[in-house]
Amino acid sequence: MRVVVSEQQLGKTGEPTLNDVSEAVVAVFGTDYGMHSPTWITRFTDVTRQAASYREGRVLLAGDSAHIHSPIGGQGLGIGVQDAVNLGWKLAQVVKGTSPESLLDTYQAERHPVAARVLRNTMAQTALIPTTDRVEALRDTMSELPSVAEPRKRIAGMMSGLDIHYDLGEGHPLLGRRVPDLDLATEDGQVRVFTLLHDARPVLLNLGGPSAFDVTPWADRIQLINAKYADVGELPVLGEVTAPTAVLIRPDGHVAWTGELTAPALPAALTTWFGPPAS
Ligand SMILES: Cc1cc2nc3c(=O)[nH]c(=O)nc-3n(C[C@H](O)[C@H](O)[C@H](O)COP(=O)(O)OP(=O)(O)OC[C@H]3O[C@@H](n4cnc5c(N)ncnc54)[C@H](O)[C@@H]3O)c2cc1C
């Protein structure tokens, strides 16, 4: 059983007790139904705030230190972990001297808008909670929307975070998005894309057959995988997408570049994201 009760006064401090919950339930139902042995009691609010800057010199913010909001919709932990995964590899490269400090600026550029949007959608959801005639009418109206495919996909993409799209410029629909977990056939057998990311290293995925691209100058950082795929299928939010010939995947699973392995933009993208070629 889980019970959520509202307190009339904001600002209580200290740990809430079973007695506090019991009194609140009795106030509504006249009984606490004999509740006992709680496994977890906590107090939270819908306070909604975001740090203006995620970085000040050597101090970087991620997770709830960067953004807090109502827990409604269960999005806080997910975006906090994504912050850390977005930042971790960039920080490692800057610390190791493979990339310039400016790489860290992409952390703020990519992650700040994501949390700002979650703050907005959680504020919108909390507006639907109060039990008044008008809010109930709004709640009924809103709950009709997911019965229609398009709003359902849009809302599901937003709540799950699968619609996150970093602005990495114009190009293939996958650019800046999380790479799909495709089934691949490689010379070492069947493998899924996400398995290739377990080493937290960038992956250059060649889906276009034999290629003369020489990855040697980046081979200390990047895995080049030659593979065939069965079908991209229908992706969340995007729908049906044709797979690009080659995909450069960052350690956080987002697509940094797509195109032909012969394109001059590939060495440029490798340098931008993973540092210059080794001499
Ligand atoms: C009731 C409730 C339900 C939730 N449900 C969900 C859900 O279903 N799904 C979801 O995704 N998210 C949910 N969240 C949000 C999620 O819990 C948070 O977003 C997430 O825990 C934040 O993780 P964090 O590591 O950034 O911060 P925290 O979990 O707050 O971790 C920070 C840690 O730092 C410690 N600390 C603080 N100050 C110091 C100090 N000076 N020195 C050393 N240590 C310190 C703290 O004790 C704490 O352990 C919920 C939140 C609440 C309140």
PDB file of N, CA, C and O in Angstrom, residues 171-215:
ATOM      1  N   GLY A 171      20.257  17.431 -40.397  1.00  0.00           N
ATOM      2  CA  GLY A 171      20.762  16.158 -40.921  1.00  0.00           C
ATOM      3  C   GLY A 171      19.758  15.043 -40.745  1.00  0.00           C
ATOM      4  O   GLY A 171      18.551  15.283 -40.663  1.00  0.00           O
ATOM      5  N   HIS A 172      20.265  13.831 -40.656  1.00  0.00           N
ATOM      6  CA  HIS A 172      19.433  12.639 -40.483  1.00  0.00           C
ATOM      7  C   HIS A 172      18.594  12.781 -39.204  1.00  0.00           C
ATOM      8  O   HIS A 172      19.057  13.375 -38.223  1.00  0.00           O
ATOM      9  N   PRO A 173      17.365  12.225 -39.211  1.00  0.00           N
ATOM     10  CA  PRO A 173      16.522  12.361 -38.014  1.00  0.00           C
ATOM     11  C   PRO A 173      17.156  11.806 -36.736  1.00  0.00           C
ATOM     12  O   PRO A 173      16.799  12.216 -35.637  1.00  0.00           O
ATOM     13  N   LEU A 174      18.116  10.883 -36.866  1.00  0.00           N
ATOM     14  CA  LEU A 174      18.743  10.319 -35.657  1.00  0.00           C
ATOM     15  C   LEU A 174      19.787  11.250 -35.043  1.00  0.00           C
ATOM     16  O   LEU A 174      20.173  11.067 -33.888  1.00  0.00           O
ATOM     17  N   LEU A 175      20.250  12.237 -35.804  1.00  0.00           N
ATOM     18  CA  LEU A 175      21.320  13.110 -35.321  1.00  0.00           C
ATOM     19  C   LEU A 175      20.889  13.818 -34.025  1.00  0.00           C
ATOM     20  O   LEU A 175      19.859  14.500 -33.997  1.00  0.00           O
ATOM     21  N   GLY A 176      21.673  13.640 -32.976  1.00  0.00           N
ATOM     22  CA  GLY A 176      21.370  14.270 -31.687  1.00  0.00           C
ATOM     23  C   GLY A 176      20.437  13.451 -30.822  1.00  0.00           C
ATOM     24  O   GLY A 176      20.214  13.785 -29.663  1.00  0.00           O
ATOM     25  N   ARG A 177      19.878  12.370 -31.386  1.00  0.00           N
ATOM     26  CA  ARG A 177      18.959  11.531 -30.601  1.00  0.00           C
ATOM     27  C   ARG A 177      19.669  10.291 -30.086  1.00  0.00           C
ATOM     28  O   ARG A 177      20.745   9.948 -30.542  1.00  0.00           O
ATOM     29  N   ARG A 178      18.983   9.612 -29.165  1.00  0.00           N
ATOM     30  CA  ARG A 178      19.507   8.360 -28.630  1.00  0.00           C
ATOM     31  C   ARG A 178      19.459   7.317 -29.732  1.00  0.00           C
ATOM     32  O   ARG A 178      18.437   7.153 -30.406  1.00  0.00           O
ATOM     33  N   VAL A 179      20.577   6.600 -29.933  1.00  0.00           N
ATOM     34  CA  VAL A 179      20.623   5.601 -30.994  1.00  0.00           C
ATOM     35  C   VAL A 179      19.672   4.454 -30.637  1.00  0.00           C
ATOM     36  O   VAL A 179      19.561   4.083 -29.469  1.00  0.00           O
ATOM     37  N   PRO A 180      18.942   3.898 -31.600  1.00  0.00           N
ATOM     38  CA  PRO A 180      18.090   2.753 -31.273  1.00  0.00           C
ATOM     39  C   PRO A 180      18.923   1.491 -31.009  1.00  0.00           C
ATOM     40  O   PRO A 180      20.019   1.349 -31.563  1.00  0.00           O
ATOM     41  N   ASP A 181      18.391   0.620 -30.189  1.00  0.00           N
ATOM     42  CA  ASP A 181      19.117  -0.598 -29.795  1.00  0.00           C
ATOM     43  C   ASP A 181      18.935  -1.676 -30.867  1.00  0.00           C
ATOM     44  O   ASP A 181      18.298  -2.707 -30.632  1.00  0.00           O
ATOM     45  N   LEU A 182      19.558  -1.443 -32.034  1.00  0.00           N
ATOM     46  CA  LEU A 182      19.374  -2.362 -33.165  1.00  0.00           C
ATOM     47  C   LEU A 182      20.063  -3.703 -32.926  1.00  0.00           C
ATOM     48  O   LEU A 182      21.092  -3.768 -32.274  1.00  0.00           O
ATOM     49  N   ASP A 183      19.479  -4.731 -33.528  1.00  0.00           N
ATOM     50  CA  ASP A 183      20.153  -6.035 -33.610  1.00  0.00           C
ATOM     51  C   ASP A 183      21.117  -5.965 -34.780  1.00  0.00           C
ATOM     52  O   ASP A 183      20.717  -5.642 -35.904  1.00  0.00           O
ATOM     53  N   LEU A 184      22.386  -6.285 -34.540  1.00  0.00           N
ATOM     54  CA  LEU A 184      23.385  -6.199 -35.607  1.00  0.00           C
ATOM     55  C   LEU A 184      24.005  -7.564 -35.865  1.00  0.00           C
ATOM     56  O   LEU A 184      24.158  -8.365 -34.937  1.00  0.00           O
ATOM     57  N   ALA A 185      24.376  -7.786 -37.130  1.00  0.00           N
ATOM     58  CA  ALA A 185      25.176  -8.973 -37.456  1.00  0.00           C
ATOM     59  C   ALA A 185      26.589  -8.480 -37.746  1.00  0.00           C
ATOM     60  O   ALA A 185      26.808  -7.702 -38.682  1.00  0.00           O
ATOM     61  N   THR A 186      27.552  -8.891 -36.918  1.00  0.00           N
ATOM     62  CA  THR A 186      28.949  -8.490 -37.129  1.00  0.00           C
ATOM     63  C   THR A 186      29.771  -9.737 -37.434  1.00  0.00           C
ATOM     64  O   THR A 186      29.281 -10.859 -37.294  1.00  0.00           O
ATOM     65  N   GLU A 187      31.053  -9.515 -37.783  1.00  0.00           N
ATOM     66  CA  GLU A 187      31.882 -10.698 -38.075  1.00  0.00           C
ATOM     67  C   GLU A 187      32.110 -11.544 -36.817  1.00  0.00           C
ATOM     68  O   GLU A 187      32.471 -12.711 -36.896  1.00  0.00           O
ATOM     69  N   ASP A 188      31.850 -10.931 -35.629  1.00  0.00           N
ATOM     70  CA  ASP A 188      31.973 -11.703 -34.382  1.00  0.00           C
ATOM     71  C   ASP A 188      30.630 -12.263 -33.916  1.00  0.00           C
ATOM     72  O   ASP A 188      30.509 -12.730 -32.776  1.00  0.00           O
ATOM     73  N   GLY A 189      29.611 -12.152 -34.758  1.00  0.00           N
ATOM     74  CA  GLY A 189      28.301 -12.701 -34.396  1.00  0.00           C
ATOM     75  C   GLY A 189      27.268 -11.614 -34.152  1.00  0.00           C
ATOM     76  O   GLY A 189      27.511 -10.439 -34.415  1.00  0.00           O
ATOM     77  N   GLN A 190      26.111 -12.047 -33.630  1.00  0.00           N
ATOM     78  CA  GLN A 190      25.002 -11.115 -33.372  1.00  0.00           C
ATOM     79  C   GLN A 190      25.326 -10.254 -32.158  1.00  0.00           C
ATOM     80  O   GLN A 190      25.860 -10.750 -31.159  1.00  0.00           O
ATOM     81  N   VAL A 191      24.990  -8.992 -32.238  1.00  0.00           N
ATOM     82  CA  VAL A 191      25.219  -8.102 -31.093  1.00  0.00           C
ATOM     83  C   VAL A 191      24.189  -6.983 -31.144  1.00  0.00           C
ATOM     84  O   VAL A 191      23.687  -6.649 -32.220  1.00  0.00           O
ATOM     85  N   ARG A 192      23.863  -6.430 -29.976  1.00  0.00           N
ATOM     86  CA  ARG A 192      22.954  -5.278 -29.951  1.00  0.00           C
ATOM     87  C   ARG A 192      23.767  -4.007 -29.746  1.00  0.00           C
ATOM     88  O   ARG A 192      24.809  -4.029 -29.076  1.00  0.00           O
ATOM     89  N   VAL A 193      23.269  -2.929 -30.309  1.00  0.00           N
ATOM     90  CA  VAL A 193      24.028  -1.667 -30.261  1.00  0.00           C
ATOM     91  C   VAL A 193      24.372  -1.284 -28.819  1.00  0.00           C
ATOM     92  O   VAL A 193      25.503  -0.881 -28.532  1.00  0.00           O
ATOM     93  N   PHE A 194      23.405  -1.428 -27.902  1.00  0.00           N
ATOM     94  CA  PHE A 194      23.675  -0.966 -26.530  1.00  0.00           C
ATOM     95  C   PHE A 194      24.806  -1.767 -25.881  1.00  0.00           C
ATOM     96  O   PHE A 194      25.533  -1.252 -25.031  1.00  0.00           O
ATOM     97  N   THR A 195      24.960  -3.034 -26.301  1.00  0.00           N
ATOM     98  CA  THR A 195      26.061  -3.843 -25.756  1.00  0.00           C
ATOM     99  C   THR A 195      27.400  -3.226 -26.155  1.00  0.00           C
ATOM    100  O   THR A 195      28.361  -3.237 -25.386  1.00  0.00           O
ATOM    101  N   LEU A 196      27.440  -2.656 -27.369  1.00  0.00           N
ATOM    102  CA  LEU A 196      28.684  -2.034 -27.838  1.00  0.00           C
ATOM    103  C   LEU A 196      29.060  -0.813 -27.002  1.00  0.00           C
ATOM    104  O   LEU A 196      30.194  -0.360 -27.023  1.00  0.00           O
ATOM    105  N   LEU A 197      28.060  -0.264 -26.288  1.00  0.00           N
ATOM    106  CA  LEU A 197      28.318   0.946 -25.497  1.00  0.00           C
ATOM    107  C   LEU A 197      28.734   0.627 -24.064  1.00  0.00           C
ATOM    108  O   LEU A 197      29.007   1.542 -23.285  1.00  0.00           O
ATOM    109  N   HIS A 198      28.768  -0.660 -23.725  1.00  0.00           N
ATOM    110  CA  HIS A 198      29.087  -1.013 -22.330  1.00  0.00           C
ATOM    111  C   HIS A 198      30.467  -0.535 -21.899  1.00  0.00           C
ATOM    112  O   HIS A 198      30.708  -0.304 -20.718  1.00  0.00           O
ATOM    113  N   ASP A 199      31.398  -0.406 -22.860  1.00  0.00           N
ATOM    114  CA  ASP A 199      32.749   0.050 -22.505  1.00  0.00           C
ATOM    115  C   ASP A 199      32.818   1.564 -22.320  1.00  0.00           C
ATOM    116  O   ASP A 199      33.885   2.104 -22.031  1.00  0.00           O
ATOM    117  N   ALA A 200      31.685   2.256 -22.519  1.00  0.00           N
ATOM    118  CA  ALA A 200      31.635   3.722 -22.402  1.00  0.00           C
ATOM    119  C   ALA A 200      32.632   4.393 -23.337  1.00  0.00           C
ATOM    120  O   ALA A 200      33.246   5.401 -23.006  1.00  0.00           O
ATOM    121  N   ARG A 201      32.817   3.772 -24.504  1.00  0.00           N
ATOM    122  CA  ARG A 201      33.688   4.383 -25.522  1.00  0.00           C
ATOM    123  C   ARG A 201      32.854   4.680 -26.761  1.00  0.00           C
ATOM    124  O   ARG A 201      31.859   3.992 -27.025  1.00  0.00           O
ATOM    125  N   PRO A 202      33.250   5.691 -27.553  1.00  0.00           N
ATOM    126  CA  PRO A 202      32.504   5.987 -28.770  1.00  0.00           C
ATOM    127  C   PRO A 202      32.535   4.822 -29.757  1.00  0.00           C
ATOM    128  O   PRO A 202      33.503   4.057 -29.781  1.00  0.00           O
ATOM    129  N   VAL A 203      31.485   4.729 -30.549  1.00  0.00           N
ATOM    130  CA  VAL A 203      31.392   3.651 -31.542  1.00  0.00           C
ATOM    131  C   VAL A 203      31.123   4.281 -32.912  1.00  0.00           C
ATOM    132  O   VAL A 203      30.213   5.104 -33.049  1.00  0.00           O
ATOM    133  N   LEU A 204      31.927   3.881 -33.891  1.00  0.00           N
ATOM    134  CA  LEU A 204      31.640   4.262 -35.273  1.00  0.00           C
ATOM    135  C   LEU A 204      31.079   3.015 -35.942  1.00  0.00           C
ATOM    136  O   LEU A 204      31.787   2.020 -36.110  1.00  0.00           O
ATOM    137  N   LEU A 205      29.795   3.095 -36.260  1.00  0.00           N
ATOM    138  CA  LEU A 205      29.097   1.924 -36.780  1.00  0.00           C
ATOM    139  C   LEU A 205      28.977   2.047 -38.291  1.00  0.00           C
ATOM    140  O   LEU A 205      28.356   2.990 -38.795  1.00  0.00           O
ATOM    141  N   ASN A 206      29.608   1.103 -38.979  1.00  0.00           N
ATOM    142  CA  ASN A 206      29.532   1.108 -40.444  1.00  0.00           C
ATOM    143  C   ASN A 206      28.490   0.083 -40.882  1.00  0.00           C
ATOM    144  O   ASN A 206      28.683  -1.119 -40.714  1.00  0.00           O
ATOM    145  N   LEU A 207      27.379   0.579 -41.418  1.00  0.00           N
ATOM    146  CA  LEU A 207      26.303  -0.319 -41.851  1.00  0.00           C
ATOM    147  C   LEU A 207      26.287  -0.452 -43.366  1.00  0.00           C
ATOM    148  O   LEU A 207      25.382  -1.056 -43.939  1.00  0.00           O
ATOM    149  N   GLY A 208      27.284   0.153 -44.020  1.00  0.00           N
ATOM    150  CA  GLY A 208      27.219   0.280 -45.481  1.00  0.00           C
ATOM    151  C   GLY A 208      28.151  -0.629 -46.262  1.00  0.00           C
ATOM    152  O   GLY A 208      28.504  -0.301 -47.387  1.00  0.00           O
ATOM    153  N   GLY A 209      28.616  -1.725 -45.683  1.00  0.00           N
ATOM    154  CA  GLY A 209      29.482  -2.636 -46.429  1.00  0.00           C
ATOM    155  C   GLY A 209      30.933  -2.209 -46.374  1.00  0.00           C
ATOM    156  O   GLY A 209      31.285  -1.243 -45.670  1.00  0.00           O
ATOM    157  N   PRO A 210      31.800  -2.895 -47.139  1.00  0.00           N
ATOM    158  CA  PRO A 210      33.240  -2.646 -47.060  1.00  0.00           C
ATOM    159  C   PRO A 210      33.584  -1.169 -47.279  1.00  0.00           C
ATOM    160  O   PRO A 210      32.973  -0.501 -48.112  1.00  0.00           O
ATOM    161  N   SER A 211      34.542  -0.686 -46.503  1.00  0.00           N
ATOM    162  CA  SER A 211      34.917   0.725 -46.620  1.00  0.00           C
ATOM    163  C   SER A 211      36.411   0.873 -46.389  1.00  0.00           C
ATOM    164  O   SER A 211      37.020   0.103 -45.643  1.00  0.00           O
ATOM    165  N   ALA A 212      36.976   1.891 -47.038  1.00  0.00           N
ATOM    166  CA  ALA A 212      38.416   2.113 -46.910  1.00  0.00           C
ATOM    167  C   ALA A 212      38.721   3.129 -45.801  1.00  0.00           C
ATOM    168  O   ALA A 212      39.853   3.566 -45.661  1.00  0.00           O
ATOM    169  N   PHE A 213      37.706   3.502 -45.010  1.00  0.00           N
ATOM    170  CA  PHE A 213      37.950   4.528 -43.988  1.00  0.00           C
ATOM    171  C   PHE A 213      39.012   4.039 -42.995  1.00  0.00           C
ATOM    172  O   PHE A 213      38.918   2.933 -42.457  1.00  0.00           O
ATOM    173  N   ASP A 214      40.019   4.891 -42.768  1.00  0.00           N
ATOM    174  CA  ASP A 214      41.107   4.517 -41.862  1.00  0.00           C
ATOM    175  C   ASP A 214      40.872   5.158 -40.495  1.00  0.00           C
ATOM    176  O   ASP A 214      41.023   6.367 -40.326  1.00  0.00           O
ATOM    177  N   VAL A 215      40.515   4.322 -39.530  1.00  0.00           N
ATOM    178  CA  VAL A 215      40.195   4.835 -38.193  1.00  0.00           C
ATOM    179  C   VAL A 215      41.453   4.935 -37.313  1.00  0.00           C
ATOM    180  O   VAL A 215      41.399   5.444 -36.191  1.00  0.00           O
TER     181      VAL A 215
END
